[in-house]
Coordinates of C-alpha atoms in Angstrom, one line a residue:
Chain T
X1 CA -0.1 -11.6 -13.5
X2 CA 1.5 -8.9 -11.4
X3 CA 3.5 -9.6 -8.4
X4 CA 5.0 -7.7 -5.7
X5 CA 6.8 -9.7 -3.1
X6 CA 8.7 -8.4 0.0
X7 CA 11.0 -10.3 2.3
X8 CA 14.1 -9.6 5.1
X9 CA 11.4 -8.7 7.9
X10 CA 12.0 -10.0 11.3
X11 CA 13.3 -9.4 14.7
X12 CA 15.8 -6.7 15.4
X13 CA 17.2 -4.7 18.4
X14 CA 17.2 -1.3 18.5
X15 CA 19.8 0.3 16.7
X16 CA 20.1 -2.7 14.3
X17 CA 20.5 -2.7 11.0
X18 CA 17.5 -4.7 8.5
X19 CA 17.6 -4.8 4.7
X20 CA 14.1 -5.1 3.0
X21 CA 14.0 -6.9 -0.6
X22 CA 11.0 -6.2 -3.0
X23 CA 10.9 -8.9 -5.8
X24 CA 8.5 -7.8 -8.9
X25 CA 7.1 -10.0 -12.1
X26 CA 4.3 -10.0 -14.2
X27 CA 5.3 -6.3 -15.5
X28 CA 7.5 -4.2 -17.2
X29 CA 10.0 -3.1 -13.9
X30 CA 12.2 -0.4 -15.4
X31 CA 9.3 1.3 -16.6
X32 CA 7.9 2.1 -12.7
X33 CA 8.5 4.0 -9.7
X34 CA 8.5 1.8 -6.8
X35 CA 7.3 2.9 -3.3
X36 CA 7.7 1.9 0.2
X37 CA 4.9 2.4 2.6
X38 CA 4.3 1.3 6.1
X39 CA 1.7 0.3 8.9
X40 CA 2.1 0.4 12.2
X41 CA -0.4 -2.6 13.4
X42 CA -3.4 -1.0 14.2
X43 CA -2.5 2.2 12.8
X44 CA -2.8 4.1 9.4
X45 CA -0.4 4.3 6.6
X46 CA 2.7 6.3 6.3
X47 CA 4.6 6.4 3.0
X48 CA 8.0 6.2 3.3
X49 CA 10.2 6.1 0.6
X50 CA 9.8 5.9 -3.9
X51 CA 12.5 5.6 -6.2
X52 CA 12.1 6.8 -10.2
X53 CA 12.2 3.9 -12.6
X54 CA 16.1 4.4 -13.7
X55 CA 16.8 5.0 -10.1
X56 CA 17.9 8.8 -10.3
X57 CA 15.2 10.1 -8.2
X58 CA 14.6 9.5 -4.2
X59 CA 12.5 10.8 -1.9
X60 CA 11.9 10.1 1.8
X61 CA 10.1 11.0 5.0
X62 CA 11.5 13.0 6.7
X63 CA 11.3 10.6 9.9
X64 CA 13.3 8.2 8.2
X65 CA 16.0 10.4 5.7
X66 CA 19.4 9.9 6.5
X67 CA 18.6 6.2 7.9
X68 CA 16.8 4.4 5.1
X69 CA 18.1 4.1 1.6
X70 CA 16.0 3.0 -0.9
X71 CA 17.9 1.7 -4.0
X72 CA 16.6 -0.6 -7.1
X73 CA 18.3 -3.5 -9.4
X74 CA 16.0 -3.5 -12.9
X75 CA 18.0 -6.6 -14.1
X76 CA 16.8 -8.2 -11.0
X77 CA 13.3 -6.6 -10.9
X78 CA 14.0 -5.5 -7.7
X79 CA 13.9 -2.8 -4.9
X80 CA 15.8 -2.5 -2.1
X81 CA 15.3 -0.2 1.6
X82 CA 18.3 -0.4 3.6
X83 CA 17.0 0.7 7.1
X84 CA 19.8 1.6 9.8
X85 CA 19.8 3.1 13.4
X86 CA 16.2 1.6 13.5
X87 CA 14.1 2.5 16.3
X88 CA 11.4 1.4 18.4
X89 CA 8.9 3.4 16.0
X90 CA 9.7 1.7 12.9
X91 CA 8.1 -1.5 13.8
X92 CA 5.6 -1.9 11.2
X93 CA 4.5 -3.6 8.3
X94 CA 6.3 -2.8 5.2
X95 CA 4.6 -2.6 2.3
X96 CA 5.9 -2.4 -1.5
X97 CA 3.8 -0.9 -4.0
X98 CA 4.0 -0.1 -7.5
X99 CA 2.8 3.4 -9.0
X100 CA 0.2 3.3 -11.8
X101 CA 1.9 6.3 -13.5
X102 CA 3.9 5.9 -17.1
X103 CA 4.9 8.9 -17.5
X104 CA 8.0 9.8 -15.9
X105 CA 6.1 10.9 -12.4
X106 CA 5.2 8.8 -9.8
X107 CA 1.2 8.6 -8.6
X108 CA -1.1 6.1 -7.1
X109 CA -0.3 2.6 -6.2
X110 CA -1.8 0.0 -8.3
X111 CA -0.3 -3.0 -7.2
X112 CA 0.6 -3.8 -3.6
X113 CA 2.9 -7.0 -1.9
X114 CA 1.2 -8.4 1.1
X115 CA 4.1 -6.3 3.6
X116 CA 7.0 -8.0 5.7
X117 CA 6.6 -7.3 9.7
X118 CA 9.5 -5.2 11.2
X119 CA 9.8 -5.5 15.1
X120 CA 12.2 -3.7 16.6
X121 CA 12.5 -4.2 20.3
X122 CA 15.4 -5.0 22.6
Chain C
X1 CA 5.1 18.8 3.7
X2 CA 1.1 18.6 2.7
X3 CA -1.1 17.5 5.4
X4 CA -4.3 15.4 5.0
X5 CA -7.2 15.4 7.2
X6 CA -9.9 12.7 6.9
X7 CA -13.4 13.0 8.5
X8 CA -15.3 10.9 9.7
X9 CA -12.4 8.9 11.7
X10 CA -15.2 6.1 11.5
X11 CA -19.0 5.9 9.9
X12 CA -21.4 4.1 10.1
X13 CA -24.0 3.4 7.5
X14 CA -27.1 0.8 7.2
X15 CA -26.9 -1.3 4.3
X16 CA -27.9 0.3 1.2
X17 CA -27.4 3.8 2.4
X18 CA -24.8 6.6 1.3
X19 CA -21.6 6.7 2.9
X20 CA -19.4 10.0 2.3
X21 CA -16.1 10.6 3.4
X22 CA -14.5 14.0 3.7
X23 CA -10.4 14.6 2.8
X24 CA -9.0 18.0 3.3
X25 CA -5.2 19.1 2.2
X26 CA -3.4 21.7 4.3
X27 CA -2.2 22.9 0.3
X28 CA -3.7 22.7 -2.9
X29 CA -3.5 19.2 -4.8
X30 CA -4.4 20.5 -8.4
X31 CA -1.7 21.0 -11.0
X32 CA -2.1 24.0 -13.0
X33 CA -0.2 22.3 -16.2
X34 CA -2.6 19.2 -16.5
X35 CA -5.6 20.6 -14.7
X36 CA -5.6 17.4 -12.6
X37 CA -6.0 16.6 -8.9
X38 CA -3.6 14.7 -7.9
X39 CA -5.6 12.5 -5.0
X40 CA -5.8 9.3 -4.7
X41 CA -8.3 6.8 -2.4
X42 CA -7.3 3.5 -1.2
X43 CA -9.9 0.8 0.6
X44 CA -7.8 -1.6 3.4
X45 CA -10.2 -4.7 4.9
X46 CA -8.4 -6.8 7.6
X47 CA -5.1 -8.1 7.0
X48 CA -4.8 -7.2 4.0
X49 CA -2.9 -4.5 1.8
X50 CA -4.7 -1.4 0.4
X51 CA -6.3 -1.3 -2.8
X52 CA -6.5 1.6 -5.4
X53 CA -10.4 2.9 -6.2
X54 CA -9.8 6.0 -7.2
X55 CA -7.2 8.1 -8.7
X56 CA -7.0 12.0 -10.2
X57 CA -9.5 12.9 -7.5
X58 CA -12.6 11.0 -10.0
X59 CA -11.1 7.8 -12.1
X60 CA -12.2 4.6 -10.9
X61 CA -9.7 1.6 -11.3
X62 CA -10.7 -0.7 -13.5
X63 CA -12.7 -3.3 -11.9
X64 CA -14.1 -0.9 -9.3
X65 CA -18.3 -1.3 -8.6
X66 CA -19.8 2.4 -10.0
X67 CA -21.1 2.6 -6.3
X68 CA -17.4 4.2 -5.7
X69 CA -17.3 8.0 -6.7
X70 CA -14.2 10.7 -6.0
X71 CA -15.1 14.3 -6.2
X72 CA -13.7 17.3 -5.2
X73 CA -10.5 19.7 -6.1
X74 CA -8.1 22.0 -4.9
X75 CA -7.7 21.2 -1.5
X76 CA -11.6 19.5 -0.3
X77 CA -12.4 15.8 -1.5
X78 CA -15.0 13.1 -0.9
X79 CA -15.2 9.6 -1.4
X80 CA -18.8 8.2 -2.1
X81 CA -20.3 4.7 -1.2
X82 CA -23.7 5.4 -3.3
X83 CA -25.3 2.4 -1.5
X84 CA -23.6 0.6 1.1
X85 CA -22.8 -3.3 0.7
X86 CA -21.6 -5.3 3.3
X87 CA -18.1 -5.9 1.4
X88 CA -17.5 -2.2 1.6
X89 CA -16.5 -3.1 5.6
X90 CA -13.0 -1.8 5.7
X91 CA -10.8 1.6 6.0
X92 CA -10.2 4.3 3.2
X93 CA -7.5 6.2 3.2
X94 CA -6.8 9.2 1.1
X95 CA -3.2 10.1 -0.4
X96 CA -1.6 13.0 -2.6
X97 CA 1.0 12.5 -4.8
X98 CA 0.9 16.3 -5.9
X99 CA 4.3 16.3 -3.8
X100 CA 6.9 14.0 -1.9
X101 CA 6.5 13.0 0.4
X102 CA 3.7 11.4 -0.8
X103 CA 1.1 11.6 2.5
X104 CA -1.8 9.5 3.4
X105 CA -4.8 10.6 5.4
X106 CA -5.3 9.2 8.8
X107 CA -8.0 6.7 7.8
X108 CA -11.8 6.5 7.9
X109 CA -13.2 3.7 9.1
X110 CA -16.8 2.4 7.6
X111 CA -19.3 -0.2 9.3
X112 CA -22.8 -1.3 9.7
X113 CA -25.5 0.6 11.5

């Protein structure tokens, strides 16, 4: 079965520095792009980061380039966004997401986690 | 970076009915060296995360009812309930992934009459 788990959500001040872990399982990791995208409650989606399967390729939003880093560990089936100087307006729910593509590009997203909840408020 | 525009922003439909929703990119989605549209629609109920319907403007995920239909190219696409159930209750959302960053629609809403 496929699995996307995220974690390292909570509580944090304006500012403030959070690091978002996405654990995978149930598929081949190093073979996927991995995506973050995010939901402000209420709201619609807005994708936010991908990373290429061996890690060589990013891409951001342009909201969030220069403060998030998105980075992946394929011997830990894992991917990472590092999200600094975070502002009222990224409080949201982060979703990971795999893409359904194999080759080489990245698509769709097949399989989603269930999102972490980011609040940042003073 | 390539705008979509969803319409409806919410529909509703009696049970049974047709439900269509409209998705409009501010640039062309179709790649000229696979002749696909690179468009994807998403269905989100209540606390929970999106899930995939369609893909390349017209493939259904596996597992998808047939009542679920993508059409469309180029820049103009439409999702298609063929007959409305009442599990269909939720918000679609359409992406590309033509070019990063990867943007979704702003969401169309489906319910009830």
């Amino acid at each position: 079965e496929v699995l996307v788990v995220e974690s390292g959500g909570g509580l944090v001040q304006p500012g403030g520095s959070l690091r978002l872990s996405c654990e995978a399982s149930g598929f081949t990791f190093g073979s996927c792009w991995m995506t973050w995208v995010r939901q402000t409650p209420g709201k619609g989606l807005e994708w936010v980061a991908n990373i290429k399967a061996d890690g060589s390729i990013t891409n951001y939003v342009g909201s969030v380039r220069g403060r998030f880093t998105i980075s992946r560990d394929n011997a830990k089936n894992s991917v990472y966004l590092q999200m600094n100087s975070l502002r009222v307006e990224d409080t949201a729910v982060y979703y990971c997401a795999r893409s359904g593509r194999r080759d080489g590009y990245d698509g769709w997203l097949d399989r989603w986690g269930q999102g972490t909840l980011v609040t940042v408020s003073s | 970076d390539i705008v979509m525009t969803q319409s409806p922003d919410s529909l509703a439909v009696s049970l049974g009915e047709r439900a269509t929703i409209n998705c409009k990119s501010s640039q062309s989605v179709l790649d000229s060296s696979n002749k696909r549209n690179h468009l994807v629609w998403y269905q989100q109920k209540p606390g929970q995360p999106p899930k995939l319907l369609i893909y390349w403007a017209s493939t259904r995920e596996s597992g998808v009812p047939d009542r679920f239909s993508g059409s469309g190219s180029g820049t103009d696409f439409a999702l298609t309930i063929s007959s409305l159930q009442a599990e269909d209750v939720a918000v679609y959302y359409c992406q590309q992934y033509f070019r990063a960053p990867l943007t979704f629609g702003g969401g169309t809403k489906v319910e009830i009459k």
